[in-house]
Coordinates of C-alpha atoms in Angstrom, one line a residue:
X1 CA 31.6 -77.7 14.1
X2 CA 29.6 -79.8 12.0
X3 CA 29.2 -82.5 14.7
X4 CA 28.2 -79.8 16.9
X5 CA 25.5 -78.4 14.3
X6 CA 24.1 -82.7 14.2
X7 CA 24.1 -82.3 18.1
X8 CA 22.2 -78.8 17.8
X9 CA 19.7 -80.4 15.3
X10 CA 18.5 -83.5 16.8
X11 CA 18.6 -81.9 20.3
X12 CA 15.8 -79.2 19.0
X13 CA 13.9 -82.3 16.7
X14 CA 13.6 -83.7 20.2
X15 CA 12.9 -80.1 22.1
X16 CA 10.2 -79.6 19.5
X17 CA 8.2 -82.5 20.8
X18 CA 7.1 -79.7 23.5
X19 CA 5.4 -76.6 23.2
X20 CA 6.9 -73.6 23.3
X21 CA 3.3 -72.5 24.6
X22 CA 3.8 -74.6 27.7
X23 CA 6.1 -74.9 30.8
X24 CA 5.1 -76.0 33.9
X25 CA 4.5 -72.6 36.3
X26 CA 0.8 -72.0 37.1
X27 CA -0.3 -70.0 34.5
X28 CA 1.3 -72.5 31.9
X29 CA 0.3 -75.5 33.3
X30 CA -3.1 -74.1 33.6
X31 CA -3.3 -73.5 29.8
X32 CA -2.3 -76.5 29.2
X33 CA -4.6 -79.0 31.6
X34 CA -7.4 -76.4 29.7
X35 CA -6.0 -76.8 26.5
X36 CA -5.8 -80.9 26.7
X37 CA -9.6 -80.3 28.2
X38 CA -10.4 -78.0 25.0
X39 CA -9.4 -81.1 22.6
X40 CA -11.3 -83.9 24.4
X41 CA -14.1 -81.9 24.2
X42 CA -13.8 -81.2 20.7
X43 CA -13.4 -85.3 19.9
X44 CA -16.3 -86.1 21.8
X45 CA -18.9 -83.5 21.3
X46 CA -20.2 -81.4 18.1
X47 CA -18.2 -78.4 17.3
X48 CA -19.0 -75.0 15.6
X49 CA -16.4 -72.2 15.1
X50 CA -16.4 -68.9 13.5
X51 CA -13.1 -67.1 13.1
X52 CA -12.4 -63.5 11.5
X53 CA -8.6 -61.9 10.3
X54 CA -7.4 -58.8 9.2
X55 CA -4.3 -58.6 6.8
X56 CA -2.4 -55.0 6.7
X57 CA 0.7 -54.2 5.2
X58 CA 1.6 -50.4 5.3
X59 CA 4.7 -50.7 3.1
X60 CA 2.9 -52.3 0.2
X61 CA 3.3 -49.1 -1.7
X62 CA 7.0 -48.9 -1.7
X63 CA 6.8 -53.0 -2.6
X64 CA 4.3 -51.9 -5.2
X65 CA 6.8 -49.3 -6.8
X66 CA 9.7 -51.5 -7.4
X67 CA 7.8 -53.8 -9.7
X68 CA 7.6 -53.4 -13.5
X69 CA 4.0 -53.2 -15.2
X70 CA 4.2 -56.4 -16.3
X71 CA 4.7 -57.6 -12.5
X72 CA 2.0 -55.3 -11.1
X73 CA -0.7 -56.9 -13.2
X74 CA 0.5 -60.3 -11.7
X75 CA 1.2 -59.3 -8.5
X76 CA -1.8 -56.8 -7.9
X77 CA -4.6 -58.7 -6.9
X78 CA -2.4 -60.7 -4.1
X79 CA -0.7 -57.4 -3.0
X80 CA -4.1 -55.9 -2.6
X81 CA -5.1 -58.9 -0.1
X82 CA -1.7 -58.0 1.3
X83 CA -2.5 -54.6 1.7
X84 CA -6.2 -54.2 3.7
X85 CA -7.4 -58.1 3.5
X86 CA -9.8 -59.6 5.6
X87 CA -11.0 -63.6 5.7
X88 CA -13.9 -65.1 7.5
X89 CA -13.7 -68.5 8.6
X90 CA -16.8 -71.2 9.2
X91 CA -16.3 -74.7 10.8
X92 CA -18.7 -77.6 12.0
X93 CA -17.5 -80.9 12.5
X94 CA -17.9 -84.2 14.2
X95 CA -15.4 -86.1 14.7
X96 CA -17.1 -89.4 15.2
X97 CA -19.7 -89.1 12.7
X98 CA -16.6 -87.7 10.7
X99 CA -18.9 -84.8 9.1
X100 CA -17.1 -81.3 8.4
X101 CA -18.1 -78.2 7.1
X102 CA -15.2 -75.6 6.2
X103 CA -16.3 -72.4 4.6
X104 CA -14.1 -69.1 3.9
X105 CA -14.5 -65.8 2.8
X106 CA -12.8 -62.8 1.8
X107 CA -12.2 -59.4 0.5
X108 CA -9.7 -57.8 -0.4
X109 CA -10.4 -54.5 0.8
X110 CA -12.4 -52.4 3.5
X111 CA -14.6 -51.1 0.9
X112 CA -15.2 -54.3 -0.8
X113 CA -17.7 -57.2 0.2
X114 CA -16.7 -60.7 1.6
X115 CA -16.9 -63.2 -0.9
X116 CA -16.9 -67.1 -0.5
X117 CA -13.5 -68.5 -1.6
X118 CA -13.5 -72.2 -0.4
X119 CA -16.0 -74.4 0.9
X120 CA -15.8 -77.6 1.5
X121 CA -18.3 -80.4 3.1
X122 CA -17.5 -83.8 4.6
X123 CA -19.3 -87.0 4.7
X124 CA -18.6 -90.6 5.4
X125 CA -15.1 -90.8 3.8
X126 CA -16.2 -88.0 0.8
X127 CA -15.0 -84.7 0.7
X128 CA -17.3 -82.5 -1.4
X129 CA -15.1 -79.2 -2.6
X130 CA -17.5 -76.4 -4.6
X131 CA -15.6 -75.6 -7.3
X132 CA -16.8 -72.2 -8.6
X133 CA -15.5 -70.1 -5.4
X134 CA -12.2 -71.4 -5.3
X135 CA -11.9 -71.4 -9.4
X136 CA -13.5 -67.1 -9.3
X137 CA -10.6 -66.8 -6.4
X138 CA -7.9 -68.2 -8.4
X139 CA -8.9 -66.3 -11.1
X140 CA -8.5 -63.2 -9.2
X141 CA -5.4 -63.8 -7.6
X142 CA -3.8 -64.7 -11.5
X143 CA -6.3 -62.9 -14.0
X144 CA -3.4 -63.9 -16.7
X145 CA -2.8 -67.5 -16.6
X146 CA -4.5 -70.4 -18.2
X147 CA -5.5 -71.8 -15.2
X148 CA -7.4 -75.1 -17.1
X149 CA -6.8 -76.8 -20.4
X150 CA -9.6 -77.0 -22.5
X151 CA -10.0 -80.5 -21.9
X152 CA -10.0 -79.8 -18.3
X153 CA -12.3 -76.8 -18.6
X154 CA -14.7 -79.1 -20.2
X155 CA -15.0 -81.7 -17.9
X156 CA -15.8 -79.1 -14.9
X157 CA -17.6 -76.5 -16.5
X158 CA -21.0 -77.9 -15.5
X159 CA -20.1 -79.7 -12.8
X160 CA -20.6 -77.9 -9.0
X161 CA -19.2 -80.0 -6.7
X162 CA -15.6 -82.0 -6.6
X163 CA -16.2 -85.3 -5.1
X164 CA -12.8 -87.2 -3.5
X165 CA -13.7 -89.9 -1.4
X166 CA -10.5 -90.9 0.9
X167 CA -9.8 -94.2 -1.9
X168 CA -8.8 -91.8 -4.6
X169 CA -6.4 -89.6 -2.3
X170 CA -4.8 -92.6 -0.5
X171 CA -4.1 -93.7 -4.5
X172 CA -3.1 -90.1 -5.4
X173 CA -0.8 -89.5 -2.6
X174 CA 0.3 -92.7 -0.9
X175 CA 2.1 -95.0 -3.7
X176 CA -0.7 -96.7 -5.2
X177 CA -1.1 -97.2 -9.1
X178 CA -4.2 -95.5 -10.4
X179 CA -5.3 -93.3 -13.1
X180 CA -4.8 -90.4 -10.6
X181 CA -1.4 -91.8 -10.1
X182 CA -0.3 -93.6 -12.5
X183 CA 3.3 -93.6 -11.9
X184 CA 2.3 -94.9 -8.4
X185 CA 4.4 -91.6 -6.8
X186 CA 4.7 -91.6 -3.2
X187 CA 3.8 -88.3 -0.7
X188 CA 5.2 -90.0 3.0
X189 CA 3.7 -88.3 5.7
X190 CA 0.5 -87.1 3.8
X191 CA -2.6 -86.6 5.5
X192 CA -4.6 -85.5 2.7
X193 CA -6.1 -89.1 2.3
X194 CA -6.6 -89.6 6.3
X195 CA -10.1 -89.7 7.3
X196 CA -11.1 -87.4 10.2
X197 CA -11.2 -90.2 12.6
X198 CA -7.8 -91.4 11.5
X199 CA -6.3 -87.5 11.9
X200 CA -7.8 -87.5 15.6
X201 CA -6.2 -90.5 16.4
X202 CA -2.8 -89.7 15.1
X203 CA -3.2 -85.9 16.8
X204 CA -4.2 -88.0 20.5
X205 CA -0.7 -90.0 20.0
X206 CA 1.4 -86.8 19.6
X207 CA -0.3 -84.8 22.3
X208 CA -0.1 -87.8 24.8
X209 CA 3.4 -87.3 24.0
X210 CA 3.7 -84.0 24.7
X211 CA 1.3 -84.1 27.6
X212 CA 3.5 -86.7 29.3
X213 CA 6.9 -85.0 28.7
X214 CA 5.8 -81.4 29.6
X215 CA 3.8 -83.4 32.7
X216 CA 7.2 -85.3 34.2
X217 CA 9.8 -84.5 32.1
X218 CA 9.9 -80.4 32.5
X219 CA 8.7 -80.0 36.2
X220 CA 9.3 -77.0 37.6
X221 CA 10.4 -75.4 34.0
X222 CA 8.8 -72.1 32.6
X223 CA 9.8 -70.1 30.0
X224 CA 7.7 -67.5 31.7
X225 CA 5.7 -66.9 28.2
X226 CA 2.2 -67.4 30.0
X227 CA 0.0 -65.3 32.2
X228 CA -3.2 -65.7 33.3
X229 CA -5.5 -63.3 34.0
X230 CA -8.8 -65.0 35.4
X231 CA -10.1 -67.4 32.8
X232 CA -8.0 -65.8 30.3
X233 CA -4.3 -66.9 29.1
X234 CA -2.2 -64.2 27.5
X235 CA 0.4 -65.9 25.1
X236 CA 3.1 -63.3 24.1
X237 CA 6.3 -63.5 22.5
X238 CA 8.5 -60.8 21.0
X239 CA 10.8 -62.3 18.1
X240 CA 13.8 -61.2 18.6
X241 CA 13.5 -63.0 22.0
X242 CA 13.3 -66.5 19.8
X243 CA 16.7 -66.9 20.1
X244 CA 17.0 -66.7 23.6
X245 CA 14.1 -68.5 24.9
X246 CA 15.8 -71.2 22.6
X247 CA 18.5 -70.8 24.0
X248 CA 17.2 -71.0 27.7
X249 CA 14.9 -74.2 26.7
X250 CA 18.0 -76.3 25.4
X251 CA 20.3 -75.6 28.2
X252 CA 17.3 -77.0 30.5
X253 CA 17.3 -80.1 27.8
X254 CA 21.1 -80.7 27.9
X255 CA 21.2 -80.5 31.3
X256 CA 18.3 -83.4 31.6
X257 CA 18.6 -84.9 28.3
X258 CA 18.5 -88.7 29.7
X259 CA 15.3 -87.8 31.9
X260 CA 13.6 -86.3 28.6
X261 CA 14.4 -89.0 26.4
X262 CA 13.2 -91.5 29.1
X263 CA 9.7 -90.1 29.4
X264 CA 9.5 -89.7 25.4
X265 CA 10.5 -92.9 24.3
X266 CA 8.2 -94.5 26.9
X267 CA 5.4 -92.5 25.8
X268 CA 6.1 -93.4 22.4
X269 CA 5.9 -96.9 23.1
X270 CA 2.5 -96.6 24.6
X271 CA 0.7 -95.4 21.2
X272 CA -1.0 -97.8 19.1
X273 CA 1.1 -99.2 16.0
X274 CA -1.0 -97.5 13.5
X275 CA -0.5 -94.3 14.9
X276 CA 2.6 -94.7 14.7
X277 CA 2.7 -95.4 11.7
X278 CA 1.0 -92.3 10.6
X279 CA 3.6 -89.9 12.4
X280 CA 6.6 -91.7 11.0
X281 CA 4.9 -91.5 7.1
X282 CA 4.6 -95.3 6.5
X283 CA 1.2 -97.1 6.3
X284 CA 1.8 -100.1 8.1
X285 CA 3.6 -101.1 11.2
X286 CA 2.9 -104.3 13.5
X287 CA 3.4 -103.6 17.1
X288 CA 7.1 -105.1 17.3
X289 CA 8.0 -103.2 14.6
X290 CA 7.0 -100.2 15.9
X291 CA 8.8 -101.1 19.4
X292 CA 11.8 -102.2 17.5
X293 CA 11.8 -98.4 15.2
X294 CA 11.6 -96.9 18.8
X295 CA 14.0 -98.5 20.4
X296 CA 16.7 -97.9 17.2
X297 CA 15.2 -94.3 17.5
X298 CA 16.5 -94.1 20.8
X299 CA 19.5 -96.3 20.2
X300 CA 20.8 -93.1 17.6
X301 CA 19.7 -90.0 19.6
X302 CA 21.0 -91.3 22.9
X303 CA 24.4 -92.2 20.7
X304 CA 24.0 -88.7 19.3
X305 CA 24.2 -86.8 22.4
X306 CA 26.0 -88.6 24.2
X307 CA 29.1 -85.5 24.1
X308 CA 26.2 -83.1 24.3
X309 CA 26.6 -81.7 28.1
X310 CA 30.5 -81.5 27.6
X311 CA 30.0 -79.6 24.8
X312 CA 27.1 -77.4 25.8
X313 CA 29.5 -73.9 25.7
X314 CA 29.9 -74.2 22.4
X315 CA 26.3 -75.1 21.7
X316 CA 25.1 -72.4 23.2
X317 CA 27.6 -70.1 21.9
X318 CA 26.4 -71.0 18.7
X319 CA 23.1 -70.4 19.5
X320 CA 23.9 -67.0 21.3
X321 CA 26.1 -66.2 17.8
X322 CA 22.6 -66.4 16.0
X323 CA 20.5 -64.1 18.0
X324 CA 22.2 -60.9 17.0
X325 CA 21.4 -61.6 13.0
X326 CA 18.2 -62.3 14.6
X327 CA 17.5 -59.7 16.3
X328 CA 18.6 -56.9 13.2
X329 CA 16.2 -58.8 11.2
X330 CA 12.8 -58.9 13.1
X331 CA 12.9 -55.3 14.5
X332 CA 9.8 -55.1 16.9
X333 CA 8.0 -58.0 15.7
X334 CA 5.9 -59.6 18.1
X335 CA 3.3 -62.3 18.5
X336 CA 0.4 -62.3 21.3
X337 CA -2.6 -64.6 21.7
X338 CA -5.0 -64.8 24.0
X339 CA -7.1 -67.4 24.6
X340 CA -9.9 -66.8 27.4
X341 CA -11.8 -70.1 28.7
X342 CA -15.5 -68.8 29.0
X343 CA -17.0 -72.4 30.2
X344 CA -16.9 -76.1 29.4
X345 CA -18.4 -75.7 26.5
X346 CA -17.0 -71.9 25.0
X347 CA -13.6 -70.9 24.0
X348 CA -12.7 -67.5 22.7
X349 CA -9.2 -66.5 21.4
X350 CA -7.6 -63.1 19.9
X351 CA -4.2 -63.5 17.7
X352 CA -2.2 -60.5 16.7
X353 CA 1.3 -60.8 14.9
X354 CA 3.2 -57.9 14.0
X355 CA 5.7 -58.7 11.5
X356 CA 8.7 -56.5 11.2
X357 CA 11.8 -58.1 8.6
X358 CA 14.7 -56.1 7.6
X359 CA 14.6 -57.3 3.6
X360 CA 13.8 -54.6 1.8
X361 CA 16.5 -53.2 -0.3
X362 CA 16.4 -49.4 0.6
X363 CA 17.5 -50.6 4.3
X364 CA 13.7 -49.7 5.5
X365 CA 11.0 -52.8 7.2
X366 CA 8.8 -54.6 5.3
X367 CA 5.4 -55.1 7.7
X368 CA 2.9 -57.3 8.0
X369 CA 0.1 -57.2 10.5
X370 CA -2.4 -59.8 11.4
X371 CA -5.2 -59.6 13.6
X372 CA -7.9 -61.9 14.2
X373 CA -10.7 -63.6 16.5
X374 CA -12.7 -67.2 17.1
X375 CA -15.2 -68.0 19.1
X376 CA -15.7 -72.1 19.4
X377 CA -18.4 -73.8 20.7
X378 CA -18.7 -77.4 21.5
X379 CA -21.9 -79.6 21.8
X380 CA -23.2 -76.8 19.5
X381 CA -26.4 -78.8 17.3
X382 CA -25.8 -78.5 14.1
X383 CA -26.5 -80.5 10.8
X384 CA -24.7 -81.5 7.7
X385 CA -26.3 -82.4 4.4
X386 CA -24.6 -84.0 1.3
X387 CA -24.4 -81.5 -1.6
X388 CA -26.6 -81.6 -4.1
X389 CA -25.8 -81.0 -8.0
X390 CA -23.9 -81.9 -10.7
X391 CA -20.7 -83.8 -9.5
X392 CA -17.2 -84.5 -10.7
X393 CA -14.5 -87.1 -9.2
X394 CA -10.8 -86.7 -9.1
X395 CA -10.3 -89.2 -11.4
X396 CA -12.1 -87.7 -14.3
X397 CA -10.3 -84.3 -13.5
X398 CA -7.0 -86.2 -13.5
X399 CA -8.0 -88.6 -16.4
X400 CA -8.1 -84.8 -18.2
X401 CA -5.2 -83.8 -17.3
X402 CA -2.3 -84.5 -19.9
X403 CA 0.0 -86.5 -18.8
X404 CA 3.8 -86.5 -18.4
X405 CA 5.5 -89.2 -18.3

């Protein structure tokens, strides 16, 4: 069983390098030829976006009533979010100028105005983070704790802006020695220090992946999830179906697991080094090593399921043995986007999830509903200024900070 449950695991680490968005009938290969179209565009040309959600959960009430005083003045101001939320969302960005502009607002309530709660402006390898909407949201959200030492408090009281260029966060979260990190602790896999250009690069590697192996390695495979109505593509997929289009997807991978791992591999290869690099959490690979960490990738997962097609009953027995628990715990929950195409240069999309989980303790669903819309434009003129103001960097915050060691 536990050799079975390896098998199970690397076969959907390897299944994952797909979309569950795509398959290859009309409407799904249609999404995605629009979708790969939708991300050159959005590398090569300016881009503006505007996106609006609504948060709703009907059952906060009962949530609300098995929690002490003590908890409801902790909990309250995230419950009410919880309960009839909304967030605005604001983005311009160019990739090759490597300028971006993220702002986001909120309320937490219909009868309440949106507020800003994060904004944050890019420039030339400095991020610029205004620091008195996102230190009035914490605030909100956890009116009881001490959010800043003094010292800390001190050094950003006057100060507007919090300037990180891309040096301090590669020394913060990738190893390096510095009075940010002075133990020199390591976050593998981090993008936080990655420059916009360098996040690009590494997102082209893994969607040439995944463009190749839906392209040849899933011909003539649909999970049927798509339809396309015009220029519009209706994305919908109940939950307790999960299971089952899992299920579906890795009997189709068993059954041509050598053909998969072919086309992956060789795609792999075909990335730059540094990319590489980047999606395996290291900084630095030379070109052989990469090809030689490929081929020892391969070497193991081709070892790995090498039993996997005799033993694809119990596989997907065990899957099937999974889908019933899942099924008593989503209830009707059910995810649906649609994503309409306008021209080259307009997308629009519509999300809706309906969350339904059987963990409450009287036996009854907790809900969540989500509902939200963006409109993108690309090659929309826009420009971006560097903040003016009184600054502070990341090391001075983190020169504050006291130190454990």
């Amino acid at each position: 069983m536990k050799k079975s449950k390896k098998i199970v695991s690397l076969l959907v680490l390897l299944v994952l390098m797909m979309s569950l968005l795509t398959g290859c009938n009309s409407a799904e290969f249609n999404y995605w030829e629009q979708s790969y179209n939708q991300y050159l565009n959005a590398i090569n040309t300016n881009v503006y976006s505007t996106a609006e959600m609504s948060v709703s959960t009907p059952n906060i009430d009962y949530i609300v009533g098995t929690l002490s005083e003590e908890e409801k003045t902790s909990a309250m101001p995230i419950l009410n979010y919880l309960k009839d939320g909304m967030f605005k969302m604001e983005v311009a960005q160019n990739v090759q100028n490597d300028q971006q502009l993220v702002r986001i607002y909120g309320k937490a309530s219909t009868d309440s105005s949106f507020k800003l709660i994060y904004e944050m402006v890019r420039i030339d390898k400095t991020n610029y983070m205004k620091i008195e909407p996102i230190r009035d949201f914490m605030s909100t959200l956890m009116p009881n704790e001490d959010l800043t030492k003094d010292e800390v408090e001190n050094v950003i009281s006057n100060s507007k802006y919090l300037m990180i260029t891309d040096e301090e966060l590669n020394s913060t979260y990738n190893g390096s020695q510095s009075v940010s990190n002075p133990l020199g602790l390591s976050f593998l896999g981090s993008n936080m220090a990655t420059s916009t250009n360098e996040q690009i690069k590494t997102a082209e590697s893994i969607m040439k992946i995944v463009n190749d192996v839906v392209r040849k390695g899933y011909d003539g495979y649909s999970m049927g999830l798509i339809k396309q109505e015009g220029n519009r593509f209706i994305y919908t997929l109940e939950l307790k179906n999960i299971g089952k289009v899992a299920s579906e997807f890795l009997s189709y991978s068993i059954d041509n697991s050598d053909k998969i791992q072919e086309i992956a591999f060789n795609s792999a290869r075909s990335i730059p080094a540094s990319a590489f690099a980047a999606l395996a959490g290291v900084q630095i690979l030379t070109e052989q090593e990469k090809l030689e960490s490929i081929d020892s990738m391969q070497k193991e997962v081709k070892e790995a399921l090498k039993d996997a097609p005799s033993k694809k009953a119990d596989i997907l027995a065990e899957f099937e043995s999974m889908q019933n628990e899942l099924v008593d715990m989503v209830g009707k929950s059910k995810v649906t986007s649609t994503t309409q195409f306008a021209d080259d240069n307009h997308v629009n999309q519509e999300f809706a999830m309906n969350l339904e989980l059987n963990i409450l303790d009287n036996g009854q669903f907790f809900t969540l509903n989500m509902n939200g819309k963006s409109s993108t434009e690309y090659n929309s003129p826009f420009v971006i200024t560097a903040p003016t103001g009184k600054m502070i960097t990341l090391t001075q915050v983190a020169t504050a900070l006291p130190k454990v060691l």
